[in-house]
Amino acid sequence: MASQQTNYIITNRSRDIFGHFDDALAANGDLTYTTAAEGSTSFSIAAQAAFTQQLESDLTNVAGESGNVQLCIFVHGFHTSWPGMEQQWPLWGGNLAGTGGYEGVVVAFDWPSGDYDIDYYGAKERAARTGTESFPQLAAFLQGVVADLRNAGITVTLQVLCHSMGNFVMWNGAEELATKPALPVSEILLVAAELSNDTFAVDPPDPNTPGQAIASLGANVTVYYSGYDDVLPIACTLDKWAELGLVGPVSGHTLFEAVTGLDCTAVVNPANAGEYNATEVHTAYFVIPEVLQDMAMTLMGEASTYRTPLAGAVAGREWLDPAAGSSGS
């Protein structure tokens, strides 16, 4: 089966007087399109038309004779610089395909997420503006790609994968995606989410970050969380709520339909973070094979062999069991 030949990053960063991407939001949240050869960590700006042509070519090749292809949009979290993104994305995107087995095409969405640790609240403000100013442009771009390939006899199915504060970006921009009815979003993966833990509770709805806009996209939603997360405890203090990516969906409440809380504590922990050379447990999801394989299977609409219902829990609450994966393969 063919695989994508180009790495893609769409960003809404502004550029300094030297033309380098900085950590401010572009005017009106405007988007810039960049590409790099597969395996390269040096991205170059491309005209939107050229970017679209290359992406549609990759999607067409991956679709092959089946005429069906999946396109996953990845949104990163807090404190990611442009040089950091250039280094990080080819690794994480490559891991999703190579280790995880994802057979679609992946595109990263980059935003100015804070170039120093104390810029947390500034990053959240830019995250909110990214959702309201840039996501309408992203949705329109994706709508065009889906329509172009539909006219060519190819069906594109979209997924969204968010990490950390990237989930807050998604929360702010989900309504923009939901208002584009031609966007067929099938799966939404919320990893180490910097949202309140009752975001997807419906009895009563969450007063802080209610999840109705995300749920209204009609996709399956998986919340990946770990009690060993070593970054989100700080976010709990700053946000003044229990973080979804640390404790999972609030217990004792009914969740929105099609939302699953996946407890990854047995796999996403300090031991595995060290074994797979992750700098933090918070980011270890993207290097641990069991998690990557679960993500890939889920994105492709397959039943994950790693998931086991939590004992005594109501529907929508499972845990990532590495033993179940080995026995189910």
Short mmCIF file of C-alpha atoms in Angstrom, two decimals:
data_model
loop_
_atom_site.label_atom_id
_atom_site.label_comp_id
_atom_site.label_asym_id
_atom_site.label_seq_id
_atom_site.Cartn_x
_atom_site.Cartn_y
_atom_site.Cartn_z
CA MET A 1 0.00 0.00 0.00
CA ALA A 2 1.27 3.49 -0.85
CA SER A 3 2.21 5.89 1.95
CA GLN A 4 2.44 9.66 2.00
CA GLN A 5 5.57 11.12 0.45
CA THR A 6 5.55 14.58 2.06
CA ASN A 7 5.36 15.99 5.59
CA TYR A 8 2.82 18.78 6.02
CA ILE A 9 2.47 21.56 8.60
CA ILE A 10 -0.15 24.29 8.42
CA THR A 11 0.61 27.15 10.83
CA ASN A 12 -1.00 30.40 11.93
CA ARG A 13 2.21 31.90 13.34
CA SER A 14 3.34 35.32 12.26
CA ARG A 15 6.84 35.92 10.92
CA ASP A 16 9.51 38.34 12.15
CA ILE A 17 11.39 40.86 10.02
CA PHE A 18 13.77 38.08 8.93
CA GLY A 19 10.91 35.90 7.75
CA HIS A 20 11.23 33.40 10.60
CA PHE A 21 8.13 32.06 12.34
CA ASP A 22 7.77 33.55 15.81
CA ASP A 23 5.38 32.99 18.70
CA ALA A 24 2.70 35.50 17.79
CA LEU A 25 -0.55 34.92 15.94
CA ALA A 26 -0.64 35.97 12.29
CA ALA A 27 -3.00 38.82 11.44
CA ASN A 28 -6.60 37.53 11.35
CA GLY A 29 -5.27 34.09 12.24
CA ASP A 30 -4.19 33.62 8.62
CA LEU A 31 -2.64 30.33 7.62
CA THR A 32 0.73 29.53 6.08
CA TYR A 33 1.33 26.20 4.38
CA THR A 34 4.67 24.37 4.68
CA THR A 35 6.06 21.08 3.42
CA ALA A 36 9.13 18.91 3.85
CA ALA A 37 10.29 15.77 2.13
CA GLU A 38 9.51 12.58 4.02
CA GLY A 39 12.23 12.10 6.63
CA SER A 40 13.32 15.76 6.56
CA THR A 41 13.00 18.19 9.47
CA SER A 42 13.37 21.32 7.35
CA PHE A 43 10.03 22.76 6.24
CA SER A 44 9.62 25.30 3.46
CA ILE A 45 6.71 27.63 2.80
CA ALA A 46 4.53 26.59 -0.12
CA ALA A 47 1.79 28.44 -1.94
CA GLN A 48 -1.60 27.15 -0.87
CA ALA A 49 -2.32 25.86 -4.38
CA ALA A 50 0.94 23.89 -4.50
CA PHE A 51 0.38 22.54 -0.98
CA THR A 52 -3.14 21.47 -1.91
CA GLN A 53 -1.95 19.79 -5.09
CA GLN A 54 0.74 17.82 -3.24
CA LEU A 55 -1.62 16.82 -0.43
CA GLU A 56 -4.31 15.71 -2.86
CA SER A 57 -1.71 13.71 -4.78
CA ASP A 58 -0.65 11.93 -1.59
CA LEU A 59 -4.27 11.27 -0.64
CA THR A 60 -4.99 9.90 -4.12
CA ASN A 61 -1.99 7.58 -4.06
CA VAL A 62 -2.79 6.30 -0.57
CA ALA A 63 -6.43 5.73 -1.54
CA GLY A 64 -5.34 3.50 -4.41
CA GLU A 65 -7.94 1.35 -6.07
CA SER A 66 -10.22 1.41 -3.02
CA GLY A 67 -11.06 5.07 -3.60
CA ASN A 68 -11.13 5.65 0.18
CA VAL A 69 -8.55 7.47 2.29
CA GLN A 70 -8.24 8.91 5.77
CA LEU A 71 -6.75 12.29 6.65
CA CYS A 72 -5.74 13.00 10.25
CA ILE A 73 -5.17 16.56 11.52
CA PHE A 74 -2.82 16.79 14.52
CA VAL A 75 -2.93 19.80 16.91
CA HIS A 76 -0.01 20.12 19.34
CA GLY A 77 0.02 21.50 22.86
CA PHE A 78 1.64 24.19 25.00
CA HIS A 79 5.25 25.37 24.72
CA THR A 80 6.09 24.16 21.22
CA SER A 81 8.32 26.46 19.19
CA TRP A 82 8.49 26.39 15.40
CA PRO A 83 11.97 24.76 15.42
CA GLY A 84 10.64 22.30 17.98
CA MET A 85 7.68 21.52 15.75
CA GLU A 86 9.95 20.93 12.76
CA GLN A 87 11.85 18.34 14.81
CA GLN A 88 8.89 16.83 16.66
CA TRP A 89 6.27 16.39 13.98
CA PRO A 90 8.16 14.11 11.55
CA LEU A 91 8.94 11.84 14.53
CA TRP A 92 5.43 11.72 15.97
CA GLY A 93 3.72 11.51 12.60
CA GLY A 94 6.20 8.88 11.49
CA ASN A 95 5.61 6.87 14.67
CA LEU A 96 1.85 6.90 14.12
CA ALA A 97 2.37 5.32 10.70
CA GLY A 98 5.50 3.23 11.25
CA THR A 99 4.97 1.92 14.79
CA GLY A 100 1.22 2.39 15.01
CA GLY A 101 0.32 1.17 11.55
CA TYR A 102 -1.85 4.14 10.55
CA GLU A 103 -2.51 3.85 6.81
CA GLY A 104 -3.84 7.34 6.11
CA VAL A 105 -2.23 10.75 5.61
CA VAL A 106 -1.33 13.02 8.53
CA VAL A 107 -1.12 16.83 8.54
CA ALA A 108 0.00 18.89 11.53
CA PHE A 109 -1.67 22.13 12.55
CA ASP A 110 0.83 24.38 14.35
CA TRP A 111 -0.05 27.43 16.47
CA PRO A 112 1.97 29.92 18.62
CA SER A 113 1.82 28.02 21.88
CA GLY A 114 4.28 29.88 24.11
CA ASP A 115 8.04 30.16 23.83
CA TYR A 116 8.68 30.13 27.58
CA ASP A 117 7.14 28.33 30.56
CA ILE A 118 5.48 31.34 32.22
CA ASP A 119 3.53 32.19 29.05
CA TYR A 120 0.77 29.73 29.96
CA TYR A 121 -2.08 32.23 30.07
CA GLY A 122 -0.82 34.01 26.95
CA ALA A 123 -0.77 30.66 25.16
CA LYS A 124 -4.34 29.95 26.25
CA GLU A 125 -5.43 33.30 24.83
CA ARG A 126 -3.76 32.49 21.52
CA ALA A 127 -5.27 28.99 21.63
CA ALA A 128 -8.74 30.51 21.95
CA ARG A 129 -8.09 32.93 19.08
CA THR A 130 -6.68 30.08 16.98
CA GLY A 131 -9.96 28.23 17.40
CA THR A 132 -12.13 31.21 16.49
CA GLU A 133 -9.93 32.92 13.86
CA SER A 134 -7.92 30.12 12.22
CA PHE A 135 -10.21 27.10 12.41
CA PRO A 136 -12.76 28.67 10.03
CA GLN A 137 -9.92 28.95 7.49
CA LEU A 138 -8.71 25.42 8.22
CA ALA A 139 -12.26 24.08 7.86
CA ALA A 140 -12.68 25.85 4.52
CA PHE A 141 -9.36 24.43 3.30
CA LEU A 142 -10.32 20.90 4.32
CA GLN A 143 -13.74 21.32 2.76
CA GLY A 144 -12.04 22.19 -0.53
CA VAL A 145 -9.77 19.13 -0.39
CA VAL A 146 -12.69 16.82 0.41
CA ALA A 147 -14.74 18.30 -2.45
CA ASP A 148 -11.89 18.15 -4.97
CA LEU A 149 -11.27 14.47 -4.33
CA ARG A 150 -14.97 13.63 -4.20
CA ASN A 151 -15.20 15.05 -7.70
CA ALA A 152 -12.33 12.73 -8.64
CA GLY A 153 -14.16 9.72 -7.20
CA ILE A 154 -12.21 9.54 -3.93
CA THR A 155 -13.79 9.62 -0.48
CA VAL A 156 -11.79 11.38 2.25
CA THR A 157 -12.63 10.70 5.89
CA LEU A 158 -11.23 13.15 8.44
CA GLN A 159 -9.94 12.62 11.96
CA VAL A 160 -8.54 15.01 14.58
CA LEU A 161 -5.79 14.15 17.06
CA CYS A 162 -5.03 16.74 19.77
CA HIS A 163 -2.40 16.83 22.50
CA SER A 164 -2.43 18.80 25.76
CA MET A 165 -3.45 22.46 25.19
CA GLY A 166 -4.15 21.53 21.58
CA ASN A 167 -7.38 20.13 23.02
CA PHE A 168 -8.27 23.64 24.19
CA VAL A 169 -7.63 24.85 20.63
CA MET A 170 -9.98 22.15 19.39
CA TRP A 171 -12.58 23.03 22.01
CA ASN A 172 -12.58 26.63 20.81
CA GLY A 173 -12.65 25.68 17.12
CA ALA A 174 -14.95 22.66 17.11
CA GLU A 175 -18.03 24.73 16.34
CA GLU A 176 -16.32 26.01 13.19
CA LEU A 177 -15.74 22.43 12.03
CA ALA A 178 -19.28 21.44 12.97
CA THR A 179 -20.77 24.16 10.78
CA LYS A 180 -19.10 22.66 7.69
CA PRO A 181 -21.49 19.77 6.96
CA ALA A 182 -19.30 18.47 4.14
CA LEU A 183 -16.54 17.63 6.64
CA PRO A 184 -16.90 13.90 7.41
CA VAL A 185 -15.10 13.66 10.78
CA SER A 186 -15.08 10.05 12.02
CA GLU A 187 -12.74 10.00 15.02
CA ILE A 188 -11.46 12.57 17.52
CA LEU A 189 -8.58 11.58 19.80
CA LEU A 190 -8.02 13.86 22.81
CA VAL A 191 -4.62 13.02 24.32
CA ALA A 192 -3.46 14.34 27.73
CA ALA A 193 -6.20 16.93 27.41
CA GLU A 194 -5.91 20.30 29.11
CA LEU A 195 -9.69 20.51 29.60
CA SER A 196 -11.78 20.04 32.72
CA ASN A 197 -12.53 16.44 33.63
CA ASP A 198 -16.30 16.93 33.32
CA THR A 199 -16.09 18.36 29.78
CA PHE A 200 -18.15 15.45 28.42
CA ALA A 201 -20.53 15.02 31.34
CA VAL A 202 -24.18 15.57 30.46
CA ASP A 203 -25.70 15.37 33.96
CA PRO A 204 -25.12 18.22 34.60
CA PRO A 205 -23.07 19.74 31.75
CA ASP A 206 -19.65 21.15 32.60
CA PRO A 207 -19.63 24.88 33.46
CA ASN A 208 -15.96 25.33 32.48
CA THR A 209 -15.37 23.62 29.12
CA PRO A 210 -18.67 22.02 28.05
CA GLY A 211 -18.05 19.46 25.32
CA GLN A 212 -21.20 19.95 23.28
CA ALA A 213 -19.39 21.50 20.29
CA ILE A 214 -16.95 18.59 20.03
CA ALA A 215 -19.70 16.03 20.52
CA SER A 216 -21.83 17.73 17.86
CA LEU A 217 -19.29 16.78 15.18
CA GLY A 218 -20.84 13.32 15.30
CA ALA A 219 -17.50 11.54 15.60
CA ASN A 220 -16.35 8.91 18.04
CA VAL A 221 -14.31 10.65 20.76
CA THR A 222 -11.56 8.93 22.76
CA VAL A 223 -10.05 10.63 25.81
CA TYR A 224 -6.52 9.27 26.49
CA TYR A 225 -5.38 9.95 30.06
CA SER A 226 -2.80 8.81 32.59
CA GLY A 227 -2.56 9.30 36.33
CA TYR A 228 1.23 9.50 35.91
CA ASP A 229 1.08 12.65 33.74
CA ASP A 230 3.91 14.89 34.94
CA VAL A 231 2.77 18.19 33.36
CA LEU A 232 -0.98 18.40 33.91
CA PRO A 233 -0.76 18.65 37.74
CA ILE A 234 0.69 22.13 37.18
CA ALA A 235 -2.15 22.91 34.76
CA CYS A 236 -4.64 21.85 37.45
CA THR A 237 -3.27 24.59 39.68
CA LEU A 238 -3.30 27.21 36.93
CA ASP A 239 -6.72 26.32 35.49
CA LYS A 240 -8.28 25.59 38.88
CA TRP A 241 -9.99 22.44 37.65
CA ALA A 242 -9.12 18.73 37.48
CA GLU A 243 -7.56 18.07 34.08
CA LEU A 244 -9.25 15.58 31.75
CA GLY A 245 -5.87 14.18 30.63
CA LEU A 246 -4.82 13.43 34.21
CA VAL A 247 -7.93 11.91 35.84
CA GLY A 248 -10.14 11.10 32.85
CA PRO A 249 -13.86 11.81 32.51
CA VAL A 250 -15.53 12.54 35.85
CA SER A 251 -16.90 9.38 37.44
CA GLY A 252 -20.53 8.95 38.35
CA HIS A 253 -21.75 11.01 35.40
CA THR A 254 -23.23 9.96 32.09
CA LEU A 255 -20.98 10.93 29.16
CA PHE A 256 -21.99 12.19 25.75
CA GLU A 257 -22.79 9.32 23.44
CA ALA A 258 -19.77 8.00 21.50
CA VAL A 259 -17.30 9.39 24.11
CA THR A 260 -14.87 6.89 25.63
CA GLY A 261 -12.48 7.58 28.47
CA LEU A 262 -9.38 5.40 28.02
CA ASP A 263 -7.22 5.03 31.13
CA CYS A 264 -3.64 4.61 29.86
CA THR A 265 -1.98 4.59 33.30
CA ALA A 266 -0.86 0.96 32.96
CA VAL A 267 1.10 1.86 29.82
CA VAL A 268 1.80 5.61 29.90
CA ASN A 269 4.00 5.74 32.98
CA PRO A 270 7.56 6.69 33.99
CA ALA A 271 8.97 3.22 33.24
CA ASN A 272 7.75 3.18 29.64
CA ALA A 273 8.58 6.86 29.15
CA GLY A 274 12.17 6.03 30.10
CA GLU A 275 12.29 2.88 27.99
CA TYR A 276 11.18 4.74 24.86
CA ASN A 277 13.27 7.86 25.55
CA ALA A 278 10.35 10.26 26.08
CA THR A 279 11.37 13.42 27.90
CA GLU A 280 8.04 13.46 29.79
CA VAL A 281 5.25 11.04 30.60
CA HIS A 282 3.02 13.80 29.20
CA THR A 283 4.38 13.25 25.68
CA ALA A 284 5.15 9.53 25.96
CA TYR A 285 1.87 8.62 24.21
CA PHE A 286 3.59 9.29 20.88
CA VAL A 287 6.49 6.88 21.38
CA ILE A 288 4.96 3.92 23.26
CA PRO A 289 3.99 1.18 20.77
CA GLU A 290 0.78 0.02 22.47
CA VAL A 291 -0.63 3.54 22.53
CA LEU A 292 0.38 4.28 18.95
CA GLN A 293 -1.20 1.04 17.79
CA ASP A 294 -4.41 1.79 19.67
CA MET A 295 -4.49 5.27 18.13
CA ALA A 296 -3.94 3.90 14.64
CA MET A 297 -6.59 1.21 14.95
CA THR A 298 -9.05 3.73 16.36
CA LEU A 299 -8.37 6.30 13.64
CA MET A 300 -8.91 3.63 11.00
CA GLY A 301 -12.24 2.66 12.53
CA GLU A 302 -11.02 -0.72 13.76
CA ALA A 303 -11.77 -2.22 17.17
CA SER A 304 -8.60 -1.83 19.25
CA THR A 305 -7.27 -5.08 20.65
CA TYR A 306 -5.82 -3.19 23.64
CA ARG A 307 -9.05 -1.93 25.17
CA THR A 308 -10.70 -3.57 28.17
CA PRO A 309 -13.75 -2.22 30.05
CA LEU A 310 -12.93 -0.84 33.49
CA ALA A 311 -14.21 -3.23 36.14
CA GLY A 312 -17.55 -2.07 37.49
CA ALA A 313 -17.59 1.02 35.30
CA VAL A 314 -20.48 2.23 33.21
CA ALA A 315 -20.32 2.30 29.42
CA GLY A 316 -17.73 4.59 27.91
CA ARG A 317 -14.92 3.87 30.37
CA GLU A 318 -12.10 1.51 29.41
CA TRP A 319 -8.41 0.99 30.09
CA LEU A 320 -5.44 0.32 27.84
CA ASP A 321 -4.32 -3.20 28.63
CA PRO A 322 -1.01 -4.25 27.01
CA ALA A 323 -1.69 -7.91 27.79
CA ALA A 324 -5.01 -7.75 25.95
CA GLY A 325 -3.22 -6.40 22.90
CA SER A 326 -0.67 -9.21 22.82
CA SER A 327 -3.31 -11.88 23.26
CA GLY A 328 -5.59 -10.30 20.67
CA SER A 329 -3.01 -10.00 17.92
#
